[in-house]
CSV table of C-alpha atoms in Angstrom, one decimal:
chain,number,residue,atom,x,y,z
A,3,UNK,CA,0.6,36.9,-30.3
A,4,UNK,CA,2.4,33.7,-29.9
A,5,UNK,CA,5.3,35.3,-28.3
A,6,UNK,CA,2.9,36.9,-25.7
A,7,UNK,CA,1.0,33.8,-25.3
A,8,UNK,CA,4.1,31.8,-24.2
A,9,UNK,CA,4.8,34.3,-21.4
A,10,UNK,CA,1.2,33.9,-20.5
A,11,UNK,CA,0.6,30.1,-20.7
A,12,UNK,CA,3.1,29.0,-18.0
A,13,UNK,CA,3.1,25.6,-16.5
A,14,UNK,CA,0.8,23.3,-14.5
A,15,UNK,CA,1.4,20.5,-12.0
A,16,UNK,CA,-1.7,18.7,-13.4
A,17,UNK,CA,0.0,18.4,-16.7
A,18,UNK,CA,3.7,16.5,-17.3
A,19,UNK,CA,4.0,19.0,-20.3
A,20,UNK,CA,2.5,22.0,-22.1
A,21,UNK,CA,2.8,22.1,-25.8
A,22,UNK,CA,2.4,25.6,-27.1
A,23,UNK,CA,1.2,26.3,-30.5
A,24,UNK,CA,2.8,23.1,-32.3
A,25,UNK,CA,3.5,23.4,-36.0
A,26,UNK,CA,2.6,19.9,-36.8
A,27,UNK,CA,1.3,16.6,-35.2
A,28,UNK,CA,4.9,15.7,-35.0
A,29,UNK,CA,5.8,18.3,-32.4
A,30,UNK,CA,3.6,16.4,-29.7
A,31,UNK,CA,5.3,13.3,-28.7
A,32,UNK,CA,3.6,10.1,-28.3
A,33,UNK,CA,4.6,9.3,-24.5
A,34,UNK,CA,2.5,7.9,-21.7
A,35,UNK,CA,2.4,11.4,-19.4
A,36,UNK,CA,-0.4,13.8,-19.5
A,37,UNK,CA,-0.1,17.0,-21.7
A,38,UNK,CA,-1.9,19.9,-22.7
A,39,UNK,CA,-1.8,21.2,-26.2
A,40,UNK,CA,-2.0,24.7,-26.8
A,41,UNK,CA,-3.5,25.7,-30.1
A,42,UNK,CA,-2.6,28.4,-32.5
A,43,UNK,CA,-4.6,31.8,-32.3
A,44,UNK,CA,-6.2,31.2,-35.8
A,45,UNK,CA,-7.3,27.3,-34.7
A,46,UNK,CA,-10.5,28.7,-32.7
A,47,UNK,CA,-13.4,27.0,-31.2
A,48,UNK,CA,-16.7,28.1,-32.7
A,49,UNK,CA,-19.9,27.1,-31.5
A,50,UNK,CA,-22.5,25.3,-33.6
A,51,UNK,CA,-23.0,22.1,-35.5
A,52,UNK,CA,-19.8,22.5,-37.9
A,53,UNK,CA,-16.5,21.2,-37.0
A,54,UNK,CA,-14.4,24.1,-35.8
A,55,UNK,CA,-10.6,24.5,-36.8
A,56,UNK,CA,-10.0,23.8,-33.1
A,57,UNK,CA,-11.5,20.2,-32.8
A,58,UNK,CA,-10.1,19.5,-36.6
A,59,UNK,CA,-6.7,20.2,-35.6
A,60,UNK,CA,-7.1,18.6,-32.3
A,61,UNK,CA,-8.4,15.3,-34.0
A,62,UNK,CA,-5.3,15.4,-36.1
A,63,UNK,CA,-3.0,15.4,-33.3
A,64,UNK,CA,-5.0,13.1,-31.2
A,65,UNK,CA,-4.9,10.4,-34.1
A,66,UNK,CA,-1.3,10.8,-35.5
A,67,UNK,CA,2.4,11.8,-34.5
A,68,UNK,CA,3.7,12.7,-37.7
A,69,UNK,CA,3.1,9.9,-40.2
A,70,UNK,CA,2.7,7.4,-37.4
A,71,UNK,CA,-0.5,6.5,-35.6
A,72,UNK,CA,-0.5,7.7,-32.0
A,73,UNK,CA,-0.6,5.0,-29.3
A,74,UNK,CA,-1.3,7.1,-26.2
A,75,UNK,CA,-4.3,9.1,-27.1
A,76,UNK,CA,-5.5,9.3,-23.6
A,77,UNK,CA,-2.7,11.7,-22.6
A,78,UNK,CA,-3.9,14.5,-24.5
A,79,UNK,CA,-6.1,17.7,-23.4
A,80,UNK,CA,-6.4,20.6,-25.7
A,81,UNK,CA,-6.9,24.5,-25.0
A,82,UNK,CA,-8.3,26.6,-27.8
A,83,UNK,CA,-9.1,30.4,-28.4
A,84,UNK,CA,-12.2,31.0,-28.7
A,85,UNK,CA,-13.8,32.8,-31.8
A,86,UNK,CA,-15.8,35.2,-30.1
A,87,UNK,CA,-13.1,36.8,-28.0
A,88,UNK,CA,-10.6,36.6,-31.1
A,89,UNK,CA,-11.7,40.1,-32.5
A,90,UNK,CA,-10.9,41.7,-29.4
A,91,UNK,CA,-7.5,40.2,-29.0
A,92,UNK,CA,-6.8,41.3,-33.0
A,93,UNK,CA,-7.8,44.6,-32.4
A,94,UNK,CA,-5.9,45.0,-29.2
A,95,UNK,CA,-2.8,43.9,-30.9
A,96,UNK,CA,-3.1,46.3,-33.7
A,97,UNK,CA,-3.3,49.2,-31.5
A,98,UNK,CA,-0.4,48.1,-29.6
A,99,UNK,CA,1.7,47.7,-32.7
A,100,UNK,CA,0.3,51.3,-33.7
A,101,UNK,CA,1.9,52.8,-30.6
A,102,UNK,CA,4.9,51.0,-30.8
A,103,UNK,CA,5.6,52.0,-34.3
A,104,UNK,CA,5.2,55.5,-32.9
A,105,UNK,CA,7.9,55.0,-30.2
A,106,UNK,CA,10.2,53.4,-32.7
A,107,UNK,CA,9.7,56.6,-35.0
A,108,UNK,CA,10.1,59.2,-32.1
A,109,UNK,CA,13.2,60.8,-33.8
A,110,UNK,CA,11.4,61.3,-37.1
A,111,UNK,CA,8.1,62.4,-35.2
A,112,UNK,CA,10.5,65.1,-33.2
A,113,UNK,CA,8.6,63.9,-30.0
A,114,UNK,CA,9.8,65.4,-26.7
A,115,UNK,CA,10.7,63.5,-23.4
A,116,UNK,CA,7.1,64.2,-22.2
A,117,UNK,CA,5.6,63.0,-25.2
A,118,UNK,CA,7.9,60.0,-25.4
A,119,UNK,CA,6.8,59.0,-21.6
A,120,UNK,CA,3.3,59.3,-22.4
A,121,UNK,CA,3.8,56.9,-25.5
A,122,UNK,CA,5.8,54.3,-23.4
A,123,UNK,CA,2.9,54.8,-20.5
A,124,UNK,CA,0.3,53.9,-23.1
A,125,UNK,CA,2.3,51.2,-24.4
A,126,UNK,CA,2.4,49.5,-21.0
A,127,UNK,CA,-1.3,49.8,-21.0
A,128,UNK,CA,-2.2,48.3,-24.0
A,129,UNK,CA,0.4,45.4,-23.2
A,130,UNK,CA,-1.9,44.7,-20.0
A,131,UNK,CA,-4.9,45.0,-21.7
A,132,UNK,CA,-3.8,42.9,-24.5
A,133,UNK,CA,-2.4,40.0,-22.0
A,134,UNK,CA,-5.9,40.1,-20.3
A,135,UNK,CA,-7.8,39.7,-23.6
A,136,UNK,CA,-5.4,36.9,-24.7
A,137,UNK,CA,-6.1,35.2,-21.3
A,138,UNK,CA,-9.8,35.6,-21.7
A,139,UNK,CA,-9.6,34.4,-25.3
A,140,UNK,CA,-7.8,31.0,-24.3
A,141,UNK,CA,-10.7,29.6,-22.2
A,142,UNK,CA,-11.8,26.6,-24.2
A,143,UNK,CA,-10.6,23.3,-22.7
A,144,UNK,CA,-11.4,20.1,-25.1
A,145,UNK,CA,-11.5,16.6,-23.5
A,146,UNK,CA,-11.5,13.7,-26.2
A,147,UNK,CA,-13.5,10.8,-25.0
A,148,UNK,CA,-15.3,7.6,-26.1
A,149,UNK,CA,-18.6,6.3,-24.9
A,150,UNK,CA,-18.6,2.7,-24.8
A,151,UNK,CA,-22.4,2.8,-24.9
A,152,UNK,CA,-22.2,4.4,-28.5
A,153,UNK,CA,-19.9,3.8,-31.4
A,154,UNK,CA,-16.5,2.9,-29.8
A,155,UNK,CA,-14.9,4.3,-33.2
A,156,UNK,CA,-16.3,7.8,-32.7
A,157,UNK,CA,-14.3,10.3,-30.6
A,158,UNK,CA,-16.5,12.7,-28.7
A,159,UNK,CA,-15.7,16.0,-27.5
A,160,UNK,CA,-16.2,17.5,-23.9
A,161,UNK,CA,-15.4,21.3,-23.3
A,162,UNK,CA,-15.4,23.6,-20.4
A,163,UNK,CA,-14.5,27.4,-20.0
A,164,UNK,CA,-11.6,27.8,-17.7
A,165,UNK,CA,-12.1,29.2,-14.3
A,166,UNK,CA,-9.7,31.1,-12.2
A,167,UNK,CA,-8.8,34.6,-11.3
A,168,UNK,CA,-4.9,34.4,-10.7
A,169,UNK,CA,-2.3,32.3,-12.2
A,170,UNK,CA,-1.0,31.4,-15.5
A,171,UNK,CA,-3.4,29.9,-18.5
A,172,UNK,CA,-2.1,26.6,-17.9
A,173,UNK,CA,-3.1,26.7,-14.0
A,174,UNK,CA,-6.4,27.7,-15.0
A,175,UNK,CA,-6.5,24.6,-17.4
A,176,UNK,CA,-5.3,22.4,-15.0
A,177,UNK,CA,-7.7,23.4,-12.1
A,178,UNK,CA,-10.6,23.0,-14.8
A,179,UNK,CA,-9.2,19.6,-15.7
A,180,UNK,CA,-9.2,18.4,-12.1
A,181,UNK,CA,-12.6,19.8,-11.0
A,182,UNK,CA,-13.9,18.2,-14.5
A,183,UNK,CA,-12.7,14.7,-13.7
A,184,UNK,CA,-10.4,14.8,-16.8
A,185,UNK,CA,-7.2,14.1,-15.1
A,186,UNK,CA,-6.5,12.0,-11.9
A,187,UNK,CA,-3.5,13.1,-9.7
A,188,UNK,CA,-4.6,10.5,-7.0
A,189,UNK,CA,-6.2,7.0,-7.2
A,190,UNK,CA,-7.9,5.1,-4.9
A,191,UNK,CA,-7.6,1.2,-4.8
A,192,UNK,CA,-11.4,1.2,-5.1
A,193,UNK,CA,-11.5,2.8,-8.3
A,194,UNK,CA,-8.5,0.8,-9.6
A,195,UNK,CA,-10.5,-2.5,-8.6
A,196,UNK,CA,-13.6,-1.3,-10.2
A,197,UNK,CA,-11.6,-0.7,-13.5
A,198,UNK,CA,-9.8,-4.0,-13.4
A,199,UNK,CA,-13.1,-5.8,-12.6
A,200,UNK,CA,-15.0,-4.0,-15.6
A,201,UNK,CA,-12.2,-4.5,-18.3
A,202,UNK,CA,-9.5,-6.8,-17.2
A,203,UNK,CA,-10.8,-9.7,-15.1
A,204,UNK,CA,-13.4,-10.7,-17.3
A,205,UNK,CA,-11.0,-12.9,-19.5
A,206,UNK,CA,-7.8,-13.0,-17.4
A,207,UNK,CA,-6.7,-13.4,-13.8
A,208,UNK,CA,-3.2,-11.4,-14.0
A,209,UNK,CA,-1.9,-8.3,-15.9
A,210,UNK,CA,1.7,-6.7,-16.0
A,211,UNK,CA,2.1,-3.6,-14.6
A,212,UNK,CA,3.2,-2.1,-17.9
A,213,UNK,CA,0.2,-3.7,-19.7
A,214,UNK,CA,-2.0,-2.0,-17.0
A,215,UNK,CA,-0.4,1.4,-17.2
A,216,UNK,CA,-0.3,1.2,-21.3
A,217,UNK,CA,-4.1,0.4,-21.1
A,218,UNK,CA,-4.7,3.6,-19.0
A,219,UNK,CA,-2.8,5.7,-21.4
A,220,UNK,CA,-4.1,4.4,-24.6
A,221,UNK,CA,-7.9,4.2,-24.4
A,222,UNK,CA,-10.1,7.0,-24.4
A,223,UNK,CA,-13.0,5.5,-22.4
A,224,UNK,CA,-11.1,5.0,-19.4
A,225,UNK,CA,-10.1,7.9,-16.9
A,226,UNK,CA,-7.1,9.9,-17.7
A,227,UNK,CA,-4.1,9.2,-15.4
A,228,UNK,CA,-1.7,12.0,-14.9
A,229,UNK,CA,1.3,9.8,-15.1
A,230,UNK,CA,2.6,6.2,-14.2
A,231,UNK,CA,3.7,7.5,-10.5
A,232,UNK,CA,0.0,7.8,-9.6
A,233,UNK,CA,-0.9,4.1,-10.9
A,234,UNK,CA,2.2,3.1,-8.9
A,235,UNK,CA,1.1,4.6,-5.5
A,236,UNK,CA,-2.5,3.4,-5.9
A,237,UNK,CA,-1.1,-0.4,-6.7
A,238,UNK,CA,1.0,-0.1,-3.6
A,239,UNK,CA,-1.6,1.0,-1.4
A,240,UNK,CA,-4.1,-1.6,-2.7
A,241,UNK,CA,-1.9,-4.6,-2.3
A,242,UNK,CA,-1.8,-4.0,1.5
A,243,UNK,CA,-6.0,-4.8,1.6
A,244,UNK,CA,-7.2,-8.1,1.1
A,245,UNK,CA,-10.0,-6.8,-1.1
A,246,UNK,CA,-8.2,-5.5,-3.9
A,247,UNK,CA,-5.5,-7.5,-5.4
A,248,UNK,CA,-1.9,-9.1,-5.2
A,249,UNK,CA,1.4,-8.4,-6.7
A,250,UNK,CA,3.7,-11.1,-8.0
A,251,UNK,CA,7.1,-10.8,-9.7
A,252,UNK,CA,6.8,-13.4,-12.4
A,253,UNK,CA,4.6,-16.5,-13.3
A,254,UNK,CA,6.4,-19.9,-13.8
A,255,UNK,CA,4.5,-22.8,-14.9
A,256,UNK,CA,1.3,-21.3,-13.5
A,257,UNK,CA,2.8,-20.5,-10.1
A,258,UNK,CA,3.2,-16.9,-9.3
A,259,UNK,CA,6.6,-16.0,-8.0
A,260,UNK,CA,7.1,-13.8,-5.0
A,261,UNK,CA,3.6,-13.4,-4.5
A,262,UNK,CA,2.5,-10.4,-2.1
A,263,UNK,CA,-1.1,-10.3,-0.8
A,264,UNK,CA,-2.6,-8.2,1.9
A,265,UNK,CA,1.0,-7.2,2.8
A,266,UNK,CA,3.0,-4.0,2.0
A,267,UNK,CA,5.8,-4.0,-0.8
A,268,UNK,CA,8.9,-2.0,-0.9
A,269,UNK,CA,9.0,-1.5,-4.8
A,270,UNK,CA,6.8,-2.0,-7.9
A,271,UNK,CA,8.5,-2.7,-11.3
A,272,UNK,CA,6.8,-2.4,-14.6
A,273,UNK,CA,7.4,-6.3,-15.2
A,274,UNK,CA,5.3,-6.9,-12.1
A,275,UNK,CA,2.2,-8.7,-12.3
A,276,UNK,CA,-1.1,-7.6,-10.7
A,277,UNK,CA,-3.1,-10.5,-9.6
A,278,UNK,CA,-6.8,-11.0,-9.1
A,279,UNK,CA,-7.5,-11.1,-5.6
A,280,UNK,CA,-9.2,-14.4,-5.2
A,281,UNK,CA,-6.5,-16.2,-7.5
A,282,UNK,CA,-3.7,-14.6,-5.2
A,283,UNK,CA,-5.7,-15.9,-2.4
A,284,UNK,CA,-6.3,-19.4,-3.4
A,285,UNK,CA,-2.5,-19.9,-4.4
A,286,UNK,CA,-1.2,-18.6,-1.0
A,287,UNK,CA,-3.5,-21.3,0.9
A,288,UNK,CA,-2.3,-24.0,-1.7
A,289,UNK,CA,1.3,-23.0,-0.9
A,290,UNK,CA,0.5,-23.1,2.9
A,291,UNK,CA,-1.3,-26.7,2.4
A,292,UNK,CA,1.6,-28.3,0.6
A,293,UNK,CA,4.0,-30.0,3.0
A,294,UNK,CA,7.5,-29.5,3.0
A,295,UNK,CA,9.8,-32.1,1.2
A,296,UNK,CA,11.3,-34.7,3.4
A,297,UNK,CA,15.0,-34.7,4.1
A,298,UNK,CA,16.1,-37.9,3.0
A,299,UNK,CA,19.4,-39.0,4.9
A,300,UNK,CA,22.3,-40.1,2.8
A,301,UNK,CA,23.9,-42.4,5.8
A,302,UNK,CA,21.8,-45.7,5.9
A,303,UNK,CA,21.0,-46.7,9.5
A,304,UNK,CA,23.6,-49.2,11.3
A,305,UNK,CA,21.9,-52.9,11.7
A,306,UNK,CA,22.7,-55.1,14.7
A,307,UNK,CA,21.0,-57.1,17.2
A,308,UNK,CA,22.2,-55.0,20.0
A,309,UNK,CA,20.8,-51.4,20.2
A,310,UNK,CA,23.6,-49.1,21.5
A,311,UNK,CA,22.7,-46.1,23.1
A,312,UNK,CA,22.8,-43.1,21.3
A,313,UNK,CA,25.4,-40.6,22.7
A,314,UNK,CA,24.5,-37.3,23.8
A,315,UNK,CA,25.1,-34.6,21.0
A,316,UNK,CA,27.8,-32.1,22.0
A,317,UNK,CA,26.8,-28.7,22.8
A,318,UNK,CA,26.5,-26.8,19.5
A,319,UNK,CA,28.7,-23.5,19.2
A,320,UNK,CA,26.6,-20.3,18.1
A,321,UNK,CA,26.8,-19.7,14.6
A,322,UNK,CA,28.5,-16.2,14.2
A,323,UNK,CA,28.8,-15.8,10.4
A,324,UNK,CA,26.4,-15.4,7.7
A,325,UNK,CA,27.6,-15.5,4.2
A,326,UNK,CA,25.7,-15.4,0.8
A,327,UNK,CA,26.7,-15.8,-2.8
A,328,UNK,CA,24.5,-15.7,-5.8
A,329,UNK,CA,24.5,-15.0,-9.5
A,330,UNK,CA,22.2,-12.3,-11.1
A,331,UNK,CA,20.1,-12.4,-14.0
A,332,UNK,CA,21.2,-9.3,-15.9
A,333,UNK,CA,17.4,-8.4,-17.0
A,334,UNK,CA,16.3,-9.0,-13.4
A,335,UNK,CA,19.4,-7.5,-11.4
A,336,UNK,CA,17.5,-4.3,-10.1
A,337,UNK,CA,14.5,-6.2,-8.5
A,338,UNK,CA,17.0,-9.1,-7.4
A,339,UNK,CA,19.2,-6.8,-5.7
A,340,UNK,CA,15.8,-4.8,-4.2
A,341,UNK,CA,14.8,-8.3,-2.7
A,342,UNK,CA,18.2,-8.9,-1.2
A,343,UNK,CA,18.1,-5.4,0.6
A,344,UNK,CA,14.5,-5.7,1.6
A,345,UNK,CA,14.8,-9.7,2.7
A,346,UNK,CA,18.1,-10.1,4.1
A,347,UNK,CA,20.1,-6.9,4.6
A,348,UNK,CA,17.3,-5.1,6.4
A,349,UNK,CA,17.2,-8.2,9.0
A,350,UNK,CA,20.8,-8.1,9.2
A,351,UNK,CA,20.9,-4.7,10.1
A,352,UNK,CA,18.4,-4.9,12.8
A,353,UNK,CA,20.8,-7.3,14.9
A,354,UNK,CA,22.4,-5.5,17.6
A,355,UNK,CA,26.4,-5.7,17.7
A,356,UNK,CA,26.9,-6.9,14.7
A,357,UNK,CA,29.5,-6.3,11.8
A,358,UNK,CA,28.0,-6.2,8.3
A,359,UNK,CA,30.3,-6.2,5.2
A,360,UNK,CA,28.9,-5.8,1.7
A,361,UNK,CA,30.7,-6.8,-1.5
A,362,UNK,CA,29.7,-6.7,-4.9
A,363,UNK,CA,31.7,-8.6,-7.3
A,364,UNK,CA,31.3,-8.4,-11.1
A,365,UNK,CA,33.2,-10.6,-13.4
A,366,UNK,CA,33.1,-9.9,-17.6
A,367,UNK,CA,34.6,-11.9,-20.4
A,368,UNK,CA,34.7,-10.8,-24.0
A,369,UNK,CA,36.4,-13.1,-26.4
A,370,UNK,CA,36.9,-10.1,-28.7
A,371,UNK,CA,38.5,-8.0,-26.1
A,372,UNK,CA,37.4,-4.5,-25.1
A,373,UNK,CA,38.0,-1.6,-27.4
A,374,UNK,CA,40.2,1.6,-26.2
A,375,UNK,CA,36.8,3.7,-25.8
A,376,UNK,CA,35.2,0.8,-23.8
A,377,UNK,CA,38.1,0.5,-21.4
A,378,UNK,CA,38.3,4.1,-21.0
A,379,UNK,CA,34.6,4.4,-20.0
A,380,UNK,CA,34.7,1.7,-17.7
A,381,UNK,CA,37.7,2.9,-15.7
A,382,UNK,CA,36.1,6.4,-15.8
A,383,UNK,CA,33.0,5.4,-14.6
A,384,UNK,CA,34.4,3.0,-11.5
A,385,UNK,CA,36.6,6.4,-10.8
A,386,UNK,CA,33.5,8.4,-10.6
A,387,UNK,CA,31.5,6.0,-8.4
A,388,UNK,CA,34.6,5.8,-6.1
A,389,UNK,CA,35.3,2.0,-6.8
A,390,UNK,CA,39.0,1.6,-6.5
A,391,UNK,CA,39.4,-2.4,-6.7
A,392,UNK,CA,38.6,-2.5,-10.6
A,393,UNK,CA,40.8,-3.5,-13.6
A,394,UNK,CA,41.2,-4.9,-17.1
A,395,UNK,CA,43.2,-8.1,-17.9
A,396,UNK,CA,44.4,-10.2,-20.8
């Protein structure tokens, strides 16, 4: 049964992963990506007031991964066989096994070629029938959720029957999840703004991108989002509109660094901050009104009774060279390099008739020296990247 089920389940673009018949809760990773868990044939869904085997096993997987509590609970949906259709599957499997045993014993039964072909044709017919019955049996999709208007500690279960004529079981489950709004593969900034207003902006004015994604992936009372890329696209769309939110790289002494608001951004990082719209707007207004620091001349003016006529300044030659040298923070080098590309290199690249040369220099010192394996690894990596000017010294 499980072997045939594996062939029939397939995959779906709605789910990042499909887990087939896990042996224990440890077989379903605790990761912030949407997953469909397909239960075993004996873990059926039964209609009625009693907790069915499917709900019991699903609750165990939802709560734990092995001996540890599961964190990303809002990433799981479940698919269970229906108790009403299981008997038809079992009878079809038994009939198929009976005919397969006849084929295996064809010599002992002294079957001729015509009889063997009839047996093989019957087996193919029964395989098709069994596959159809298995697909019809695996039709109960389960969605765990929490209703904030009720007991926040109680997990409730929505269920829907799969729909779809062609395709795999997982494809049907994906279509059902989308039509039931159980998984979002696209988010609008309007929806995200409402979620921020309802849950985040009540007691704060900013949240890190990572914490926001963890919020979506963890709590069963918010909408389930397929993966981080869906949220990322939504944030990058929303920051261009003044009605939603801003994005900053950090906050230092209450000031948001590299704050972007109502303008596009090139990239979004987990360490970035989502800033409430009014807060972002207020800082930009304050920054614009803050006068620049005056430049104080270090050379005192000459004093005297006669004022000499100042000579005309010599005609300034055009500046033809631009150079920059900076140190990088190891923990933020990816962002800093991205900022240099977007803010400096893109501008230089747009100037006609320019000669642009880019050099990246790394100096590393370890007082205990590099081990042989470290030396070999560094040199091999440089060679694979096409870096010729590299070396190690004492």
